[in-house]
Amino acid sequence: MQEVSEWQKLINGLRIAFDSDIYVTGSNASLLSGEMATYLTGRYVEIKMLPLTFKEFLHFKKLENTDPARHLSEYLEYGGFPSVVLQTNSQLKRDVLSGTYNSILLRVVAGRATIKNTEVLERIALYLLSNTGQLISINKIANILRSSGLKVSNNTIENYLELLHNAFLFYKVPRFDIREKEYLRGQGKYYVVDLGFIRSQLQRKNINRGSKIENLVYLELLSRGYEVFVGKYNDKEIDFVAQKDTDVKYIQVTDHIPENSTRESDNFSHLPLVIKR
């Protein structure tokens, strides 16, 4: 809908003329910006849609009564877009994912921002996919791109990251100092909106499974209505601090915990709250 000129005026006219509910869909944050505030303030409710969660994925495929562990690998590989989940052919799944990804990146992001040379944008997006769950530094991205011969400023990289975030292709998760109760400027983490994009774009089978699971947990927390941060307490890092009203969760994510290992739980040991595991 955001591609239609002055669509806000039409919607406002329909709202006045008819006693009806009106549902408007769009593919990025621009749908709720600009003139919409003028014409529709106080008259709309924003509902952010996500791909299917793992539980919804099982329901969609009528697998609720089976062992979920048998189907987790498929979900990590191909994600939760319904149009992909319904496909039975692996190549068709990858084709749909590639088409969806390129449509968002090149039409929604590059097209709206009138980016003519998309190489830098594409390289940044691939870097985020390759570093899911890692702290992202603009300086590091700039150095990598410049070392490959691309002339790019830090401001451009920052703007492109914002564009990717506004298009809901990636979610930026800021760092939060639990002890000082303040946000930390600079580095944050980025998680992709659908796990299938990681495999379809990187074309590698040996992608870190733990990073995918971390991405899955982040999307699950979003779907449950939590506001999510990367936690820092002294020199320890907590993968996620998730808050909804007075409910606060501290979460560490790992694919495998060796017997008698306390590596993942040690980061909780200095927190000022009792953690229920």
GROMACS .gro file of C-alpha atoms in nm:
model
  277
    1MET     CA    1   0.000   0.000   0.000
    2GLN     CA    2   0.289   0.237   0.070
    3GLU     CA    3   0.356   0.248  -0.306
    4VAL     CA    4   0.018   0.415  -0.373
    5SER     CA    5   0.028   0.794  -0.381
    6GLU     CA    6  -0.179   0.964  -0.107
    7TRP     CA    7  -0.331   0.635   0.006
    8GLN     CA    8  -0.379   0.783   0.353
    9LYS     CA    9  -0.644   1.024   0.219
   10LEU     CA   10  -0.834   0.740   0.056
   11ILE     CA   11  -0.832   0.531   0.374
   12ASN     CA   12  -0.948   0.827   0.580
   13GLY     CA   13  -1.230   0.889   0.331
   14LEU     CA   14  -1.341   0.526   0.346
   15ARG     CA   15  -1.330   0.537   0.724
   16ILE     CA   16  -1.564   0.838   0.730
   17ALA     CA   17  -1.797   0.710   0.457
   18PHE     CA   18  -1.850   0.353   0.576
   19ASP     CA   19  -1.913   0.182   0.908
   20SER     CA   20  -1.642  -0.080   0.863
   21ASP     CA   21  -1.308  -0.211   0.977
   22ILE     CA   22  -1.026  -0.141   0.731
   23TYR     CA   23  -0.710  -0.353   0.716
   24VAL     CA   24  -0.409  -0.208   0.535
   25THR     CA   25  -0.090  -0.407   0.471
   26GLY     CA   26   0.255  -0.289   0.375
   27SER     CA   27   0.608  -0.415   0.373
   28ASN     CA   28   0.806  -0.159   0.572
   29ALA     CA   29   0.802   0.102   0.844
   30SER     CA   30   0.726   0.385   0.599
   31LEU     CA   31   0.366   0.268   0.598
   32LEU     CA   32   0.321   0.422   0.942
   33SER     CA   33   0.522   0.738   0.888
   34GLY     CA   34   0.476   1.079   0.735
   35GLU     CA   35   0.125   1.190   0.649
   36MET     CA   36  -0.033   0.892   0.819
   37ALA     CA   37   0.018   1.072   1.149
   38THR     CA   38  -0.184   1.365   1.012
   39TYR     CA   39  -0.478   1.173   0.868
   40LEU     CA   40  -0.509   0.868   1.090
   41THR     CA   41  -0.367   0.961   1.431
   42GLY     CA   42  -0.550   0.777   1.708
   43ARG     CA   43  -0.758   0.580   1.460
   44TYR     CA   44  -0.537   0.283   1.383
   45VAL     CA   45  -0.373  -0.008   1.558
   46GLU     CA   46  -0.039  -0.135   1.427
   47ILE     CA   47  -0.002  -0.514   1.411
   48LYS     CA   48   0.348  -0.631   1.320
   49MET     CA   49   0.345  -0.967   1.143
   50LEU     CA   50   0.624  -1.222   1.169
   51PRO     CA   51   0.684  -1.547   0.981
   52LEU     CA   52   0.551  -1.861   1.147
   53THR     CA   53   0.703  -1.945   1.484
   54PHE     CA   54   0.822  -2.303   1.530
   55LYS     CA   55   0.499  -2.392   1.710
   56GLU     CA   56   0.294  -2.237   1.428
   57PHE     CA   57   0.515  -2.415   1.175
   58LEU     CA   58   0.426  -2.751   1.334
   59HIS     CA   59   0.056  -2.660   1.338
   60PHE     CA   60   0.071  -2.543   0.977
   61LYS     CA   61   0.212  -2.879   0.869
   62LYS     CA   62  -0.020  -3.075   1.102
   63LEU     CA   63   0.275  -3.208   1.301
   64GLU     CA   64   0.162  -3.107   1.651
   65ASN     CA   65   0.141  -3.466   1.770
   66THR     CA   66   0.491  -3.564   1.656
   67ASP     CA   67   0.828  -3.517   1.823
   68PRO     CA   68   0.923  -3.149   1.760
   69ALA     CA   69   1.295  -3.231   1.761
   70ARG     CA   70   1.250  -3.429   1.437
   71HIS     CA   71   1.140  -3.115   1.254
   72LEU     CA   72   1.362  -2.846   1.408
   73SER     CA   73   1.634  -2.884   1.143
   74GLU     CA   74   1.385  -2.817   0.864
   75TYR     CA   75   1.263  -2.502   1.039
   76LEU     CA   76   1.619  -2.379   1.096
   77GLU     CA   77   1.699  -2.447   0.730
   78TYR     CA   78   1.396  -2.299   0.556
   79GLY     CA   79   1.230  -2.071   0.811
   80GLY     CA   80   0.865  -1.988   0.858
   81PHE     CA   81   0.728  -1.811   0.551
   82PRO     CA   82   0.399  -1.995   0.476
   83SER     CA   83   0.468  -1.992   0.101
   84VAL     CA   84   0.794  -2.179   0.172
   85VAL     CA   85   0.657  -2.413   0.439
   86LEU     CA   86   0.389  -2.536   0.196
   87GLN     CA   87   0.646  -2.634  -0.065
   88THR     CA   88   0.768  -2.995  -0.067
   89ASN     CA   89   1.053  -2.948  -0.314
   90SER     CA   90   1.378  -2.821  -0.158
   91GLN     CA   91   1.483  -2.630  -0.469
   92LEU     CA   92   1.147  -2.454  -0.487
   93LYS     CA   93   1.184  -2.359  -0.122
   94ARG     CA   94   1.522  -2.201  -0.195
   95ASP     CA   95   1.387  -2.024  -0.505
   96VAL     CA   96   1.097  -1.872  -0.313
   97LEU     CA   97   1.329  -1.758  -0.035
   98SER     CA   98   1.577  -1.603  -0.280
   99GLY     CA   99   1.298  -1.426  -0.464
  100THR     CA  100   1.150  -1.290  -0.143
  101TYR     CA  101   1.486  -1.175  -0.012
  102ASN     CA  102   1.584  -1.001  -0.336
  103SER     CA  103   1.244  -0.834  -0.357
  104ILE     CA  104   1.282  -0.686  -0.010
  105LEU     CA  105   1.646  -0.586  -0.052
  106LEU     CA  106   1.636  -0.447  -0.406
  107ARG     CA  107   1.279  -0.321  -0.444
  108VAL     CA  108   1.179  -0.218  -0.094
  109VAL     CA  109   1.515  -0.106   0.048
  110ALA     CA  110   1.722   0.003  -0.253
  111GLY     CA  111   1.424   0.118  -0.458
  112ARG     CA  112   1.272   0.336  -0.189
  113ALA     CA  113   1.607   0.492  -0.100
  114THR     CA  114   1.696   0.529  -0.472
  115ILE     CA  115   2.024   0.342  -0.426
  116LYS     CA  116   2.166   0.297  -0.777
  117ASN     CA  117   2.478   0.099  -0.688
  118THR     CA  118   2.349  -0.176  -0.461
  119GLU     CA  119   2.679  -0.362  -0.409
  120VAL     CA  120   2.753  -0.201  -0.073
  121LEU     CA  121   2.399  -0.263   0.050
  122GLU     CA  122   2.412  -0.628  -0.058
  123ARG     CA  123   2.752  -0.680   0.105
  124ILE     CA  124   2.632  -0.530   0.435
  125ALA     CA  125   2.324  -0.754   0.435
  126LEU     CA  126   2.539  -1.062   0.369
  127TYR     CA  127   2.772  -0.959   0.651
  128LEU     CA  128   2.477  -0.942   0.891
  129LEU     CA  129   2.359  -1.286   0.779
  130SER     CA  130   2.710  -1.427   0.832
  131ASN     CA  131   2.737  -1.276   1.179
  132THR     CA  132   2.400  -1.354   1.332
  133GLY     CA  133   2.420  -1.314   1.709
  134GLN     CA  134   2.756  -1.132   1.697
  135LEU     CA  135   2.813  -0.774   1.808
  136ILE     CA  136   2.817  -0.557   1.496
  137SER     CA  137   3.064  -0.271   1.459
  138ILE     CA  138   3.023  -0.009   1.186
  139ASN     CA  139   3.400   0.047   1.187
  140LYS     CA  140   3.464  -0.323   1.128
  141ILE     CA  141   3.218  -0.337   0.838
  142ALA     CA  142   3.378  -0.025   0.689
  143ASN     CA  143   3.727  -0.173   0.712
  144ILE     CA  144   3.616  -0.498   0.547
  145LEU     CA  145   3.446  -0.316   0.260
  146ARG     CA  146   3.735  -0.075   0.209
  147SER     CA  147   3.989  -0.357   0.209
  148SER     CA  148   3.799  -0.508  -0.084
  149GLY     CA  149   3.827  -0.182  -0.281
  150LEU     CA  150   3.486  -0.028  -0.207
  151LYS     CA  151   3.478   0.340  -0.119
  152VAL     CA  152   3.223   0.382   0.156
  153SER     CA  153   3.183   0.610   0.457
  154ASN     CA  154   3.076   0.511   0.807
  155ASN     CA  155   2.771   0.734   0.768
  156THR     CA  156   2.663   0.542   0.458
  157ILE     CA  157   2.697   0.211   0.640
  158GLU     CA  158   2.495   0.345   0.934
  159ASN     CA  159   2.223   0.469   0.695
  160TYR     CA  160   2.209   0.133   0.514
  161LEU     CA  161   2.178  -0.054   0.844
  162GLU     CA  162   1.887   0.173   0.933
  163LEU     CA  163   1.723   0.105   0.596
  164LEU     CA  164   1.753  -0.271   0.647
  165HIS     CA  165   1.600  -0.234   0.992
  166ASN     CA  166   1.314  -0.013   0.870
  167ALA     CA  167   1.229  -0.266   0.599
  168PHE     CA  168   1.196  -0.535   0.872
  169LEU     CA  169   1.457  -0.746   0.695
  170PHE     CA  170   1.679  -0.733   1.005
  171TYR     CA  171   1.604  -0.643   1.365
  172LYS     CA  172   1.858  -0.446   1.562
  173VAL     CA  173   1.892  -0.544   1.929
  174PRO     CA  174   2.063  -0.279   2.144
  175ARG     CA  175   2.291  -0.355   2.438
  176PHE     CA  176   2.168  -0.281   2.788
  177ASP     CA  177   2.383  -0.246   3.099
  178ILE     CA  178   2.186  -0.436   3.364
  179ARG     CA  179   2.384  -0.296   3.656
  180GLU     CA  180   2.381   0.069   3.548
  181LYS     CA  181   2.033   0.038   3.394
  182GLU     CA  182   2.122   0.223   3.077
  183TYR     CA  183   2.151   0.157   2.705
  184LEU     CA  184   2.501   0.126   2.563
  185ARG     CA  185   2.580   0.322   2.253
  186GLY     CA  186   2.758   0.170   1.958
  187GLN     CA  187   2.758  -0.204   1.909
  188GLY     CA  188   2.441  -0.408   1.894
  189LYS     CA  189   2.329  -0.736   1.740
  190TYR     CA  190   2.120  -0.798   1.430
  191TYR     CA  191   1.881  -1.086   1.368
  192VAL     CA  192   1.718  -1.166   1.035
  193VAL     CA  193   1.339  -1.178   1.006
  194ASP     CA  194   1.335  -1.535   0.871
  195LEU     CA  195   1.588  -1.815   0.922
  196GLY     CA  196   1.550  -1.936   0.564
  197PHE     CA  197   1.731  -1.627   0.435
  198ILE     CA  198   2.054  -1.738   0.605
  199ARG     CA  199   2.079  -2.062   0.407
  200SER     CA  200   1.937  -1.926   0.081
  201GLN     CA  201   2.181  -1.634   0.065
  202LEU     CA  202   2.499  -1.775   0.216
  203GLN     CA  203   2.476  -2.104   0.022
  204ARG     CA  204   2.663  -2.293   0.293
  205LYS     CA  205   2.556  -2.602   0.478
  206ASN     CA  206   2.797  -2.562   0.769
  207ILE     CA  207   2.639  -2.244   0.905
  208ASN     CA  208   2.662  -2.221   1.283
  209ARG     CA  209   2.354  -2.398   1.419
  210GLY     CA  210   2.383  -2.220   1.753
  211SER     CA  211   2.354  -1.881   1.582
  212LYS     CA  212   2.038  -1.994   1.404
  213ILE     CA  213   1.887  -2.116   1.730
  214GLU     CA  214   1.972  -1.780   1.890
  215ASN     CA  215   1.793  -1.605   1.601
  216LEU     CA  216   1.497  -1.841   1.651
  217VAL     CA  217   1.477  -1.754   2.022
  218TYR     CA  218   1.485  -1.382   1.944
  219LEU     CA  219   1.195  -1.413   1.697
  220GLU     CA  220   1.002  -1.624   1.946
  221LEU     CA  221   1.041  -1.357   2.213
  222LEU     CA  222   0.920  -1.092   1.967
  223SER     CA  223   0.617  -1.303   1.880
  224ARG     CA  224   0.532  -1.324   2.252
  225GLY     CA  225   0.538  -0.946   2.284
  226TYR     CA  226   0.868  -0.898   2.465
  227GLU     CA  227   1.103  -0.603   2.422
  228VAL     CA  228   1.446  -0.758   2.382
  229PHE     CA  229   1.798  -0.637   2.461
  230VAL     CA  230   2.148  -0.781   2.473
  231GLY     CA  231   2.242  -0.780   2.841
  232LYS     CA  232   2.573  -0.674   2.995
  233TYR     CA  233   2.656  -0.712   3.364
  234ASN     CA  234   3.011  -0.612   3.453
  235ASP     CA  235   3.224  -0.819   3.212
  236LYS     CA  236   2.956  -1.082   3.151
  237GLU     CA  237   2.716  -1.089   2.857
  238ILE     CA  238   2.360  -1.221   2.870
  239ASP     CA  239   2.228  -1.324   2.529
  240PHE     CA  240   1.884  -1.173   2.588
  241VAL     CA  241   1.712  -0.959   2.844
  242ALA     CA  242   1.343  -0.980   2.759
  243GLN     CA  243   1.089  -0.753   2.924
  244LYS     CA  244   0.710  -0.733   2.903
  245ASP     CA  245   0.544  -0.511   3.162
  246THR     CA  246   0.686  -0.636   3.496
  247ASP     CA  247   0.798  -0.971   3.355
  248VAL     CA  248   1.175  -0.983   3.298
  249LYS     CA  249   1.358  -1.286   3.162
  250TYR     CA  250   1.735  -1.343   3.136
  251ILE     CA  251   1.817  -1.596   2.866
  252GLN     CA  252   2.132  -1.774   2.751
  253VAL     CA  253   2.109  -1.967   2.424
  254THR     CA  254   2.322  -2.266   2.332
  255ASP     CA  255   2.286  -2.564   2.101
  256HIS     CA  256   2.452  -2.806   2.341
  257ILE     CA  257   2.553  -2.807   2.709
  258PRO     CA  258   2.824  -3.061   2.793
  259GLU     CA  259   2.766  -3.267   3.105
  260ASN     CA  260   2.872  -3.087   3.426
  261SER     CA  261   2.950  -2.769   3.227
  262THR     CA  262   2.857  -2.436   3.386
  263ARG     CA  263   2.988  -2.213   3.107
  264GLU     CA  264   2.646  -2.095   2.994
  265SER     CA  265   2.502  -2.054   3.345
  266ASP     CA  266   2.807  -1.873   3.488
  267ASN     CA  267   2.695  -1.548   3.325
  268PHE     CA  268   2.388  -1.553   3.551
  269SER     CA  269   2.586  -1.590   3.872
  270HIS     CA  270   2.635  -1.217   3.939
  271LEU     CA  271   2.289  -1.096   3.841
  272PRO     CA  272   2.106  -0.904   4.115
  273LEU     CA  273   1.794  -1.120   4.077
  274VAL     CA  274   1.712  -1.483   4.145
  275ILE     CA  275   1.690  -1.660   3.810
  276LYS     CA  276   1.447  -1.949   3.770
  277ARG     CA  277   1.586  -2.203   3.525
   0.00000   0.00000   0.00000
